[in-house]
Coordinates of C-alpha atoms in Angstrom, one line a residue:
M2 CA 167.6 102.6 113.5
S3 CA 168.2 100.7 110.3
G4 CA 168.3 97.1 111.6
G5 CA 171.0 94.5 111.9
H6 CA 171.5 91.2 113.6
R7 CA 170.4 90.4 117.1
P8 CA 170.3 87.1 119.0
V9 CA 166.6 87.7 119.9
V10 CA 164.1 90.2 118.6
V11 CA 160.8 90.8 120.4
V12 CA 158.0 92.2 118.2
G13 CA 155.6 94.4 120.0
A14 CA 156.0 96.8 122.9
G15 CA 152.8 96.1 124.8
P16 CA 152.9 94.5 128.2
V17 CA 153.6 91.0 127.0
G18 CA 156.4 92.1 124.7
M19 CA 158.1 94.2 127.4
A20 CA 157.7 91.3 129.9
A21 CA 159.5 89.0 127.4
A22 CA 162.3 91.6 127.0
L23 CA 162.7 91.9 130.8
A24 CA 162.7 88.1 131.1
L25 CA 165.5 87.9 128.5
R26 CA 167.5 90.6 130.3
A27 CA 167.1 88.8 133.6
L28 CA 168.6 85.7 131.9
G29 CA 171.6 87.7 130.8
R30 CA 170.4 88.0 127.2
P31 CA 170.3 91.2 125.1
A32 CA 166.7 92.2 124.0
T33 CA 165.6 94.3 121.1
V34 CA 162.0 95.3 120.8
L35 CA 160.4 96.4 117.4
E36 CA 157.2 98.4 117.9
A37 CA 154.9 99.5 115.1
G38 CA 153.8 102.6 116.9
A39 CA 155.7 105.6 118.3
E40 CA 156.9 105.7 121.9
D41 CA 154.3 108.3 122.8
R42 CA 151.5 106.6 121.0
L43 CA 148.0 107.0 122.5
R44 CA 146.3 103.8 123.6
P45 CA 142.5 104.2 124.1
G46 CA 140.7 102.8 127.1
S47 CA 142.1 101.1 130.2
R48 CA 141.9 97.6 128.6
A49 CA 143.4 94.9 130.8
I50 CA 143.0 96.4 134.4
F51 CA 143.5 93.3 136.5
V52 CA 147.0 92.0 137.3
H53 CA 147.1 88.8 139.4
R54 CA 149.7 88.1 142.1
A55 CA 151.1 85.2 139.9
T56 CA 151.8 87.8 137.2
L57 CA 153.3 90.2 139.6
E58 CA 155.6 87.4 140.7
V59 CA 156.7 86.7 137.1
L60 CA 157.4 90.4 136.5
D61 CA 159.3 90.7 139.8
R62 CA 161.6 87.7 138.7
A63 CA 162.4 89.7 135.6
A64 CA 162.7 93.1 137.3
P65 CA 163.0 93.0 141.1
G66 CA 160.9 95.8 142.6
L67 CA 158.6 96.1 139.7
A68 CA 155.8 94.2 141.4
A69 CA 155.8 96.4 144.4
E70 CA 155.6 99.5 142.2
L71 CA 152.6 98.1 140.3
A72 CA 150.9 97.1 143.5
A73 CA 151.5 100.5 145.1
Y74 CA 150.0 102.3 142.1
G75 CA 147.1 100.0 141.6
L76 CA 144.0 99.5 143.7
V77 CA 143.1 96.5 145.7
W78 CA 139.4 96.0 146.5
Q79 CA 138.7 93.9 149.6
T80 CA 135.0 93.4 149.3
K81 CA 133.0 91.7 146.6
R82 CA 129.2 91.5 146.3
T83 CA 126.9 89.6 144.0
F84 CA 123.2 90.4 143.4
Y85 CA 120.4 88.5 141.7
A86 CA 117.5 90.6 140.4
G87 CA 118.4 93.4 142.8
R88 CA 118.8 91.2 145.9
Q89 CA 122.2 90.5 147.4
V90 CA 123.0 86.8 147.3
F91 CA 126.7 86.9 148.3
A92 CA 129.2 89.2 150.0
R93 CA 132.6 88.7 151.4
S94 CA 135.4 91.0 152.6
Y95 CA 139.0 90.1 152.9
P96 CA 141.7 91.6 155.2
P97 CA 144.4 93.8 153.6
P98 CA 147.6 91.9 152.6
P99 CA 150.2 91.9 155.3
A100 CA 152.8 94.7 155.1
G101 CA 155.6 93.8 152.8
T102 CA 153.7 91.2 150.8
L103 CA 152.2 91.3 147.4
P104 CA 148.4 91.5 147.2
H105 CA 146.4 88.8 145.5
F106 CA 146.0 91.3 142.6
T107 CA 146.3 95.0 141.7
S108 CA 143.9 96.9 139.5
L109 CA 145.1 99.7 137.3
P110 CA 144.8 101.0 133.7
Q111 CA 147.0 99.0 131.2
V112 CA 148.6 102.3 130.1
E113 CA 150.0 102.6 133.6
T114 CA 151.2 99.0 133.7
E115 CA 153.0 99.7 130.4
R116 CA 154.5 102.9 131.7
Y117 CA 156.1 101.0 134.6
L118 CA 157.2 98.2 132.3
L119 CA 158.8 100.7 129.9
Q120 CA 160.8 102.3 132.7
A121 CA 162.0 98.9 133.9
C122 CA 163.0 97.9 130.3
K123 CA 165.0 101.1 129.9
A124 CA 166.7 100.6 133.2
A125 CA 167.5 97.0 132.2
G126 CA 169.1 98.1 128.9
V127 CA 166.4 96.9 126.5
E128 CA 166.8 98.3 123.0
F129 CA 163.7 99.7 121.3
A130 CA 163.0 100.5 117.7
W131 CA 159.8 102.6 117.4
N132 CA 157.8 103.1 114.3
A133 CA 159.0 99.7 113.1
E134 CA 156.0 97.8 111.9
V135 CA 157.0 94.3 110.7
A136 CA 155.8 93.8 107.1
Q137 CA 157.6 90.6 106.2
V138 CA 158.8 87.5 108.1
D139 CA 161.1 84.8 106.8
S140 CA 161.7 82.1 109.4
G141 CA 163.8 79.1 108.8
P142 CA 166.3 76.6 110.3
D143 CA 169.1 79.2 110.5
G144 CA 167.1 82.1 111.9
V145 CA 164.6 84.8 111.1
T146 CA 164.6 87.8 108.8
L147 CA 162.2 90.7 109.5
R148 CA 161.5 93.6 107.2
T149 CA 159.7 96.6 108.3
G150 CA 157.3 98.8 106.3
A151 CA 160.0 101.5 106.3
G152 CA 162.5 99.1 104.6
A153 CA 164.7 98.2 107.6
R154 CA 166.0 94.6 107.6
W155 CA 166.5 92.8 110.9
T156 CA 167.9 89.3 111.4
A157 CA 167.7 87.2 114.6
D158 CA 168.4 83.7 115.8
Y159 CA 165.0 83.8 117.5
V160 CA 161.9 86.0 117.4
I161 CA 159.3 86.4 120.1
A162 CA 156.1 87.7 118.5
A163 CA 154.0 89.8 120.9
D164 CA 152.3 92.0 118.4
G165 CA 148.8 91.6 119.5
A166 CA 145.4 90.4 118.3
R167 CA 146.1 91.5 114.7
S168 CA 149.6 90.1 114.7
G169 CA 151.4 90.8 111.5
V170 CA 154.0 88.1 112.4
R171 CA 151.3 85.5 112.8
R172 CA 149.7 86.4 109.5
A173 CA 153.0 86.4 107.7
L174 CA 153.8 82.9 109.1
G175 CA 150.3 81.7 108.0
V176 CA 149.4 80.3 111.4
P177 CA 145.6 80.0 111.7
M178 CA 143.5 80.7 114.8
E179 CA 141.0 78.1 116.0
G180 CA 137.8 78.8 117.9
S181 CA 134.7 80.9 117.7
R182 CA 133.2 84.3 118.4
S183 CA 130.6 84.8 121.3
D184 CA 127.0 85.1 120.2
G185 CA 126.0 88.1 122.3
W186 CA 127.2 91.7 122.5
Y187 CA 128.7 93.5 125.5
V188 CA 129.3 97.2 126.2
V189 CA 132.5 97.9 128.1
V190 CA 132.9 101.3 129.6
D191 CA 135.7 103.1 131.6
V192 CA 134.3 105.8 133.9
E193 CA 136.4 108.2 135.9
E194 CA 135.9 108.3 139.7
D195 CA 133.7 111.3 140.8
P196 CA 135.4 112.8 143.9
A197 CA 132.1 114.4 144.9
T198 CA 130.3 111.1 145.1
P199 CA 133.0 108.4 145.6
L200 CA 131.8 104.8 145.5
P201 CA 132.7 102.0 147.9
V202 CA 135.8 100.2 146.6
E203 CA 134.0 96.9 145.9
R204 CA 133.6 94.6 143.0
V205 CA 129.9 94.2 142.3
F206 CA 128.2 91.8 139.9
H207 CA 124.5 92.0 139.1
Y208 CA 122.6 89.1 137.5
A209 CA 119.5 90.5 135.9
H210 CA 119.8 94.1 137.2
P211 CA 116.3 95.3 137.6
A212 CA 117.1 98.9 136.7
V213 CA 118.5 98.0 133.2
G214 CA 115.8 95.6 132.0
G215 CA 117.3 92.5 133.6
R216 CA 120.7 92.7 131.9
N217 CA 123.8 91.5 133.7
V218 CA 126.1 94.3 135.0
L219 CA 129.7 94.1 136.3
L220 CA 131.3 97.0 138.2
V221 CA 135.0 96.7 138.9
P222 CA 137.1 99.6 140.5
F223 CA 140.6 100.3 139.3
A224 CA 143.0 103.1 140.2
G225 CA 141.3 106.3 139.1
G226 CA 138.0 104.9 137.9
W227 CA 135.6 102.1 137.2
R228 CA 135.2 99.4 134.6
V229 CA 131.5 98.8 133.8
D230 CA 130.4 95.9 131.6
L231 CA 126.8 95.6 130.4
Q232 CA 125.7 92.3 128.8
L233 CA 123.1 93.0 126.1
H234 CA 119.9 91.1 125.3
D235 CA 119.8 89.3 122.0
D236 CA 117.5 91.9 120.5
D237 CA 119.5 95.0 121.7
D238 CA 121.1 97.4 119.4
P239 CA 124.8 97.7 120.5
E240 CA 125.2 101.1 118.8
E241 CA 122.3 102.5 120.7
L242 CA 123.5 101.3 124.2
G243 CA 127.2 101.8 123.5
H244 CA 127.2 105.5 122.7
G245 CA 125.6 108.9 123.4
D246 CA 122.3 109.2 125.2
G247 CA 121.7 105.5 125.2
L248 CA 124.9 104.8 127.0
R249 CA 124.4 107.6 129.6
H250 CA 120.8 106.5 130.2
W251 CA 121.8 103.0 131.5
L252 CA 124.9 104.3 133.3
R253 CA 122.6 106.6 135.4
A254 CA 120.7 103.5 136.4
V255 CA 123.7 101.6 137.7
L256 CA 125.9 104.4 139.1
P257 CA 125.2 107.8 140.7
P258 CA 124.0 110.2 137.9
A259 CA 127.2 112.3 137.8
Y260 CA 129.2 109.2 136.5
A261 CA 127.3 109.2 133.2
D262 CA 129.1 112.4 132.3
R263 CA 132.5 111.0 133.2
V264 CA 132.9 108.3 130.5
G265 CA 136.5 108.1 129.4
W266 CA 136.1 105.3 126.9
A267 CA 133.4 103.0 125.7
S268 CA 133.2 100.1 123.2
T269 CA 131.0 97.3 122.1
Y270 CA 132.3 93.7 121.8
R271 CA 131.5 90.2 120.6
F272 CA 134.4 88.3 122.2
L273 CA 136.7 86.0 120.2
Q274 CA 137.6 82.7 121.8
V275 CA 140.5 81.5 119.6
V276 CA 143.9 79.9 120.0
A277 CA 146.7 79.7 117.4
D278 CA 147.0 76.3 115.7
D279 CA 150.7 76.4 116.7
F280 CA 152.7 78.7 118.9
A281 CA 155.8 78.5 116.7
E282 CA 156.4 78.0 112.9
P283 CA 157.8 74.7 111.6
A284 CA 161.5 75.8 112.0
R285 CA 160.8 76.6 115.7
R286 CA 162.6 80.0 115.4
T287 CA 159.6 82.3 115.9
L288 CA 157.5 82.0 119.0
L289 CA 154.0 83.5 119.4
V290 CA 152.9 84.9 122.8
G291 CA 150.0 86.8 124.3
E292 CA 147.2 87.9 121.9
A293 CA 149.4 87.0 118.9
A294 CA 148.7 83.4 120.1
H295 CA 145.3 83.5 121.8
L296 CA 142.2 85.7 122.4
F297 CA 139.8 85.1 125.3
A298 CA 136.6 86.7 126.6
P299 CA 137.7 88.8 129.5
F300 CA 136.0 86.9 132.3
G301 CA 138.6 85.8 134.8
A302 CA 141.2 88.3 133.5
R303 CA 143.0 85.7 131.5
G304 CA 144.4 87.8 128.6
L305 CA 147.2 89.9 129.9
N306 CA 147.9 87.5 132.8
S307 CA 148.4 84.5 130.5
G308 CA 150.3 86.6 128.1
V309 CA 152.9 87.5 130.7
A310 CA 153.2 83.8 131.6
D311 CA 153.8 83.1 127.9
A312 CA 156.5 85.8 127.8
E313 CA 158.5 84.3 130.6
A314 CA 158.2 80.8 129.1
A315 CA 159.2 82.0 125.7
A316 CA 162.2 83.9 127.0
T317 CA 163.3 80.8 129.0
A318 CA 162.9 78.6 125.9
V319 CA 165.0 80.9 123.7
H320 CA 167.6 81.2 126.4
V321 CA 168.0 77.4 126.6
A322 CA 168.0 77.1 122.8
L323 CA 170.8 79.8 122.5
S324 CA 172.8 78.0 125.3
T325 CA 173.2 74.8 123.3
V326 CA 175.1 73.9 120.2
V327 CA 172.9 70.8 119.7
P328 CA 170.1 71.6 117.3
A329 CA 167.8 68.9 118.7
R330 CA 168.1 70.3 122.2
A331 CA 167.4 73.8 121.0
R332 CA 164.3 72.6 119.1
A333 CA 163.2 70.6 122.2
A334 CA 163.3 73.7 124.3
V335 CA 160.9 75.5 121.9
E336 CA 158.7 72.4 121.7
D337 CA 158.4 72.4 125.5
F338 CA 157.2 76.0 125.3
V339 CA 154.8 75.3 122.5
L340 CA 153.2 72.3 124.2
A341 CA 152.9 73.9 127.7
R342 CA 151.6 77.3 126.7
R343 CA 149.2 76.1 124.0
R344 CA 147.8 73.6 126.6
A345 CA 147.4 76.6 129.0
A346 CA 145.7 78.7 126.3
L347 CA 143.2 76.0 125.5
F348 CA 142.4 75.7 129.2
N349 CA 141.9 79.4 129.4
R350 CA 139.8 79.6 126.3
D351 CA 137.5 76.8 127.6
A352 CA 137.4 78.4 131.1
A353 CA 136.4 81.8 129.6
G354 CA 133.9 79.9 127.4
A355 CA 132.3 78.3 130.4
A356 CA 131.8 81.8 131.9
L357 CA 130.2 82.9 128.6
T358 CA 127.8 80.0 128.7
H359 CA 127.0 80.6 132.3
L360 CA 126.2 84.3 131.5
R361 CA 123.9 83.4 128.6
P362 CA 121.8 80.6 130.1
G363 CA 119.1 78.7 128.4
P364 CA 115.8 78.0 130.1
T365 CA 117.1 75.0 132.1
E366 CA 120.3 76.8 133.2
R367 CA 118.3 79.9 134.1
A368 CA 116.1 77.8 136.4
V369 CA 119.2 76.5 138.1
L370 CA 120.4 80.1 138.6
E371 CA 117.1 81.2 140.1
Q372 CA 117.0 78.3 142.4
A373 CA 120.5 79.1 143.6
A374 CA 119.5 82.7 144.3
R375 CA 116.5 81.5 146.3
D376 CA 118.8 79.1 148.3
A377 CA 121.6 81.6 148.9
P378 CA 120.2 83.3 152.1
T379 CA 120.4 79.9 153.9
D380 CA 123.1 78.2 151.9
E381 CA 126.3 80.2 151.5
S382 CA 127.7 77.7 149.1
R383 CA 125.0 78.6 146.6
G384 CA 125.8 82.3 146.9
H385 CA 129.5 81.5 146.5
W386 CA 128.7 79.5 143.3
L387 CA 126.8 82.5 141.9
D388 CA 129.7 84.8 142.8
T389 CA 132.5 82.8 141.3
T390 CA 131.0 81.1 138.2
P391 CA 130.9 84.2 136.0
Y392 CA 134.7 84.2 135.9
G393 CA 135.2 80.6 134.8
P394 CA 136.9 77.7 136.6
R395 CA 140.1 78.4 138.5
G396 CA 143.1 76.2 139.1
L397 CA 146.2 75.3 137.1
P398 CA 146.0 74.2 133.5
P399 CA 146.7 70.5 133.1
G400 CA 150.4 69.7 133.4
N401 CA 151.2 73.2 134.4
T402 CA 152.9 73.4 137.8
I403 CA 154.4 76.9 137.5
H404 CA 152.0 79.4 135.9
K405 CA 148.4 79.9 137.1
Y406 CA 147.5 81.0 133.5

């Protein structure tokens, strides 16, 4: 495909880009997606495994029936437990969702979420250009010109950039990211379920797990496996604990031994906590969404979920802008998107940051944690606080009455 003019071009065929394309189609707009990789590209790891009901609802507005498909494929755990130094301080179980309703969340590998989104996009008539990495962006008052590395030239009235953390569109526009990187390291592992020794389908968080030297451990089930997060001590070697025998050694301490030989993917991270200085360039013709606009620590599952909310908001703004012949009204629609979604991103960044701070306490904060753990057997509110705080504050971002993220 050699290019041409389109009313709207979406850059990036990840879940956020495809959500934007579906939202455009639901509004009656054509949608063309440029993706740097091939259609059959391999994507390592399960990555974003947690899709909230609010996100399922957004996707279902764009492609009716899609939410039910994702929920049916994914896994819903109904029990959560929290431990402190090996002693349970909180547990709660929830009834299954009523038949015919969406669950509060579904948990599945991102590659499967993308597979369902791609099917929905094709059914909706979304146009894809694969192997079309954007190398140059010229965005001005009259529209946007995109040039790919292969030399194709595309023009559009509006562009929605959903090309991820290393966004070439954001770099080409010169939009800086504001924020910081977390101080500590984490090892994140995907482990396949062992049918011979299946585990209870429960989310389990350990403060100061005694079997791994007092490190924090999070265990989250998803369809087909488990996500295991290990928070490293300041003097740990991430390479030693993130690979080979070092990785298998601590996995055997937190899971049945057979799981140490079922690692599908492992990586080490220091999490970025950054938000784009602006979610559109000065001409307000190119809009940034998802990880092209913000990166958060994963606590609270704010990345993909906020990205899908961005996608719907961007598609709506572009639809309104294309529906008017008054330039000021078109610009105002994009401004509304920028203000609302950047405000939400700052809220999510700070919420994830609060979780990071909670998980890396100083002496005073650690004393508070230990006291809460002692109080938990007789005061359920203290156990509930220990259970919920590692994921950051909940609620709607200020001024946002539609999207949870």
